[in-house]
Every structure is written in C-alpha cells, then in structure tokens.
C-alpha cells in the first residue's frame, strides 16, 4: 500500500512516514506471511538480501570483553552432528519454506552442547492441524562464531605441529650427520686395523 497506515484509523496508525525520504516506520512487530510475529521482524518464507547484514561490533559499545576458550569451541563443534533432512510438508507450507531439503543441525542436539544458541519460540500449528509444542530455533550466528573459535584452535594446533615437524626435521638431519660420521669412523677403524 502507498500509505501503510491506511488500514487503521489515523489515530491508531502503527505505520508512519520516516524522517528520511521514502521510509516508513513501524513501532511494534512486523510479520510477513504470519499474523503472530514474536520478534521485531518475522518472515515466514525466503528472504532475499542484495547486500550485507550488519551487526554492531564497535568496542566502544562493549564491556567485560574476554577471550574465549577456543579449545572448548573446537570440542563443541566437533560434537555437533551435521545432517541432511527434509522438512515435513505440513510444516514447510505454514512457514513458507519452498525448498524442503536442507543440510543443517538439530536444535535438541545443539541445546545439549550450546544451550545459549537455542531458543524456544512457543507453539507452532502445522497446516494439517498438528501442533508442535515449545518449538526450538537455533541462533546460527552464535554457531558461526563457535566455528570461528574452532578454526582458530585448529590454526594453533596446525602451527604447533608445523613447529614440531621442523624440530624433528632438524633432529633427523643431525642424526643422519652423526650416522655418516659414525660410519666414516667405522670405515677408518677397519682400514687402520689392516
């Protein structure tokens, strides 16, 4: 609609023109293909983004900054099972999911390893009337950051192995040199006994 607030009385309008040209503001929740959004924006269906999704990360907006234990992140990622699955048609239809075959993780399993990455979003009613109580969703951004930590830990392990290999190669060259010297001494001793 050219005036999103036209569906409400002017005094009850939830949509307003923004301060910047060609913008609309809504104070409340927005649902696309759903009439019960439980977050600022809920989209049931695919989202096409022709740009970047930005997250706040400026150190000036943060406090209590601490390094994380990348060993633990690697352990958790190693224990996460990556599976292929198909969404049930009655669920996919309600959620606006076109491609029902996916590769991913199972929220119940992730909850055992990384409980903060799983959120209960309430009950979901499928197209056939089947109700899924306490539906679980995963925070893929948090899992992505777990992967960053796991990769950092793998880099540390790889670097340590490279250093160890270089040390062993130095020792191997020294041992080969000692073996040649020992072999020369044996040859000299054999010749001197004749």
Short mmCIF file of C-alpha atoms in Angstrom, two decimals:
data_model
loop_
_atom_site.label_atom_id
_atom_site.label_comp_id
_atom_site.label_asym_id
_atom_site.label_seq_id
_atom_site.Cartn_x
_atom_site.Cartn_y
_atom_site.Cartn_z
CA UNK A 1 0.00 0.00 0.00
CA UNK A 2 1.20 3.51 -0.70
CA UNK A 3 0.13 4.51 2.81
CA UNK A 4 0.62 1.53 5.13
CA UNK A 5 -1.34 3.32 7.86
CA UNK A 6 -4.46 3.43 5.68
CA UNK A 7 -5.72 0.19 7.18
CA UNK A 8 -6.06 1.79 10.62
CA UNK A 9 -7.76 4.93 11.85
CA UNK A 10 -5.32 7.84 11.71
CA UNK A 11 -5.14 7.94 15.50
CA UNK A 12 -4.36 4.21 15.67
CA UNK A 13 -1.89 4.06 12.76
CA UNK A 14 1.10 1.87 13.56
CA UNK A 15 2.99 2.95 10.44
CA UNK A 16 4.33 6.45 9.91
CA UNK A 17 6.37 8.24 7.31
CA UNK A 18 10.03 8.31 8.30
CA UNK A 19 12.23 11.39 8.61
CA UNK A 20 14.33 10.25 5.65
CA UNK A 21 12.69 10.31 2.20
CA UNK A 22 10.98 7.10 1.07
CA UNK A 23 10.98 5.47 4.51
CA UNK A 24 8.22 4.03 6.64
CA UNK A 25 8.44 3.49 10.39
CA UNK A 26 6.54 0.97 12.48
CA UNK A 27 6.71 0.90 16.25
CA UNK A 28 5.98 -2.69 17.10
CA UNK A 29 6.42 -6.06 15.48
CA UNK A 30 6.20 -6.80 11.77
CA UNK A 31 5.11 -10.14 10.36
CA UNK A 32 5.47 -11.20 6.74
CA UNK A 33 3.36 -14.26 5.91
CA UNK A 34 2.42 -14.51 9.58
CA UNK A 35 -0.12 -12.75 11.73
CA UNK A 36 1.66 -13.53 15.00
CA UNK A 37 5.20 -12.09 14.93
CA UNK A 38 7.07 -12.65 18.20
CA UNK A 39 10.16 -10.62 17.27
CA UNK A 40 10.69 -7.19 15.68
CA UNK A 41 10.56 -8.86 12.25
CA UNK A 42 9.33 -12.37 11.50
CA UNK A 43 9.40 -13.67 7.93
CA UNK A 44 7.80 -16.99 7.08
CA UNK A 45 9.38 -17.78 3.75
CA UNK A 46 12.60 -16.97 1.97
CA UNK A 47 14.37 -13.65 2.38
CA UNK A 48 16.47 -12.28 -0.45
CA UNK A 49 19.15 -9.82 0.66
CA UNK A 50 21.06 -7.95 -2.03
CA UNK A 51 23.59 -6.56 0.38
CA UNK A 52 25.14 -7.24 3.73
CA UNK A 53 23.53 -7.95 7.07
CA UNK A 54 25.38 -5.80 9.58
CA UNK A 55 25.76 -6.42 13.32
CA UNK A 56 27.03 -3.94 15.92
CA UNK A 57 30.62 -4.74 16.89
CA UNK A 58 32.31 -1.48 17.91
CA UNK A 59 34.46 -1.95 21.02
CA UNK A 60 33.19 1.37 22.37
CA UNK A 61 29.75 -0.20 22.78
CA UNK A 62 31.05 -3.24 24.65
CA UNK A 63 32.23 -4.02 28.16
CA UNK A 64 33.50 -7.10 30.01
CA UNK A 65 35.42 -8.20 26.89
CA UNK A 66 37.13 -11.56 27.48
CA UNK A 67 38.91 -14.06 25.27
CA UNK A 68 37.02 -17.31 24.80
CA UNK A 69 38.38 -20.82 25.24
CA UNK A 70 38.82 -21.92 21.64
CA UNK A 71 39.62 -25.44 22.85
CA UNK A 72 36.07 -25.70 24.17
CA UNK A 73 34.65 -24.23 20.96
CA UNK A 74 36.50 -26.84 18.90
CA UNK A 75 35.23 -29.60 21.20
CA UNK A 76 31.63 -28.42 20.87
CA UNK A 77 31.80 -28.04 17.09
CA UNK A 78 33.39 -31.50 16.76
CA UNK A 79 30.45 -32.96 18.69
CA UNK A 80 27.76 -31.23 16.60
CA UNK A 81 26.18 -33.56 14.13
CA UNK A 82 25.67 -32.16 10.61
CA UNK A 83 22.72 -33.84 8.90
CA UNK A 84 20.62 -33.71 5.75
CA UNK A 85 16.87 -33.67 6.24
CA UNK A 86 13.52 -32.82 4.70
CA UNK A 87 11.02 -30.54 6.40
CA UNK A 88 7.60 -32.12 6.80
CA UNK A 89 5.31 -30.70 4.08
CA UNK A 90 2.66 -29.57 6.59
CA UNK A 91 5.32 -27.56 8.49
CA UNK A 92 7.03 -26.18 5.37
CA UNK A 93 3.71 -24.95 4.00
CA UNK A 94 2.88 -22.93 7.13
CA UNK A 95 6.40 -21.47 7.34
CA UNK A 96 6.61 -20.57 3.65
CA UNK A 97 9.55 -22.91 3.03
CA UNK A 98 9.83 -23.76 -0.68
CA UNK A 99 12.98 -25.91 -0.68
CA UNK A 100 12.24 -28.55 1.96
CA UNK A 101 15.55 -30.44 1.65
CA UNK A 102 18.34 -28.91 3.71
CA UNK A 103 21.66 -29.57 5.41
CA UNK A 104 21.91 -28.41 8.99
CA UNK A 105 21.79 -29.25 12.66
CA UNK A 106 19.15 -30.42 15.13
CA UNK A 107 18.17 -27.88 17.81
CA UNK A 108 17.68 -30.50 20.55
CA UNK A 109 21.25 -31.77 19.99
CA UNK A 110 22.72 -28.26 19.89
CA UNK A 111 20.91 -27.43 23.15
CA UNK A 112 22.93 -30.16 24.89
CA UNK A 113 26.23 -28.63 23.72
CA UNK A 114 25.49 -24.90 23.46
CA UNK A 115 22.21 -24.04 25.23
CA UNK A 116 22.52 -20.29 24.58
CA UNK A 117 22.29 -20.94 20.81
CA UNK A 118 18.80 -22.44 21.10
CA UNK A 119 15.61 -20.51 21.75
CA UNK A 120 12.13 -21.77 22.48
CA UNK A 121 9.65 -19.73 20.42
CA UNK A 122 6.31 -21.15 21.53
CA UNK A 123 3.88 -23.48 19.83
CA UNK A 124 3.62 -23.96 16.07
CA UNK A 125 0.48 -25.27 14.39
CA UNK A 126 1.08 -27.06 11.10
CA UNK A 127 -1.21 -26.94 8.07
CA UNK A 128 -2.76 -30.30 8.98
CA UNK A 129 -3.62 -29.04 12.49
CA UNK A 130 -0.75 -30.89 14.16
CA UNK A 131 0.66 -28.79 16.99
CA UNK A 132 4.39 -28.68 17.81
CA UNK A 133 4.74 -27.56 21.42
CA UNK A 134 7.67 -25.38 22.51
CA UNK A 135 9.21 -25.19 19.03
CA UNK A 136 13.00 -24.72 19.06
CA UNK A 137 15.05 -22.45 16.79
CA UNK A 138 18.84 -22.02 16.59
CA UNK A 139 20.95 -18.87 16.53
CA UNK A 140 23.17 -19.63 13.54
CA UNK A 141 25.25 -16.50 14.22
CA UNK A 142 26.33 -17.99 17.55
CA UNK A 143 27.15 -21.29 15.89
CA UNK A 144 29.11 -19.39 13.23
CA UNK A 145 31.17 -17.72 15.98
CA UNK A 146 31.75 -21.17 17.55
CA UNK A 147 33.14 -22.18 14.15
CA UNK A 148 35.44 -19.14 14.11
CA UNK A 149 36.79 -20.19 17.52
CA UNK A 150 37.17 -23.80 16.38
CA UNK A 151 39.11 -22.71 13.27
CA UNK A 152 41.36 -20.52 15.44
CA UNK A 153 42.07 -23.55 17.66
CA UNK A 154 42.80 -25.71 14.60
CA UNK A 155 45.23 -22.99 13.40
CA UNK A 156 47.02 -23.13 16.77
CA UNK A 157 47.23 -26.93 16.56
CA UNK A 158 48.48 -26.78 12.96
CA UNK A 159 51.10 -24.17 13.83
CA UNK A 160 52.27 -26.29 16.78
CA UNK A 161 52.52 -29.34 14.52
CA UNK A 162 54.49 -27.37 11.92
CA UNK A 163 56.94 -26.22 14.60
CA UNK A 164 57.23 -29.79 15.92
CA UNK A 165 57.81 -31.14 12.39
CA UNK A 166 60.56 -28.55 11.79
CA UNK A 167 62.20 -29.54 15.10
CA UNK A 168 62.03 -33.22 14.16
CA UNK A 169 63.49 -32.49 10.71
CA UNK A 170 66.43 -30.67 12.37
CA UNK A 171 66.97 -33.66 14.70
CA UNK A 172 66.66 -36.03 11.75
CA UNK A 173 69.38 -34.13 9.84
CA UNK A 174 71.62 -34.15 12.94
CA UNK A 175 71.09 -37.89 13.40
CA UNK A 176 71.83 -38.53 9.71
CA UNK A 177 75.02 -36.48 10.06
CA UNK A 178 76.02 -38.43 13.20
CA UNK A 179 75.29 -41.68 11.40
CA UNK A 180 77.55 -40.64 8.50
CA UNK A 181 80.30 -39.62 10.94
CA UNK A 182 79.90 -42.90 12.81
CA UNK A 183 80.01 -44.81 9.52
CA UNK A 184 83.19 -42.93 8.49
CA UNK A 185 84.80 -43.71 11.87
CA UNK A 186 83.95 -47.39 11.43
CA UNK A 187 85.46 -47.37 7.95
CA UNK A 188 88.61 -45.61 9.21
CA UNK A 189 88.92 -48.04 12.14
CA UNK A 190 88.56 -51.04 9.83
CA UNK A 191 91.24 -49.70 7.49
CA UNK A 192 93.61 -48.87 10.35
CA UNK A 193 93.41 -52.44 11.70
CA UNK A 194 94.75 -53.84 8.41
#
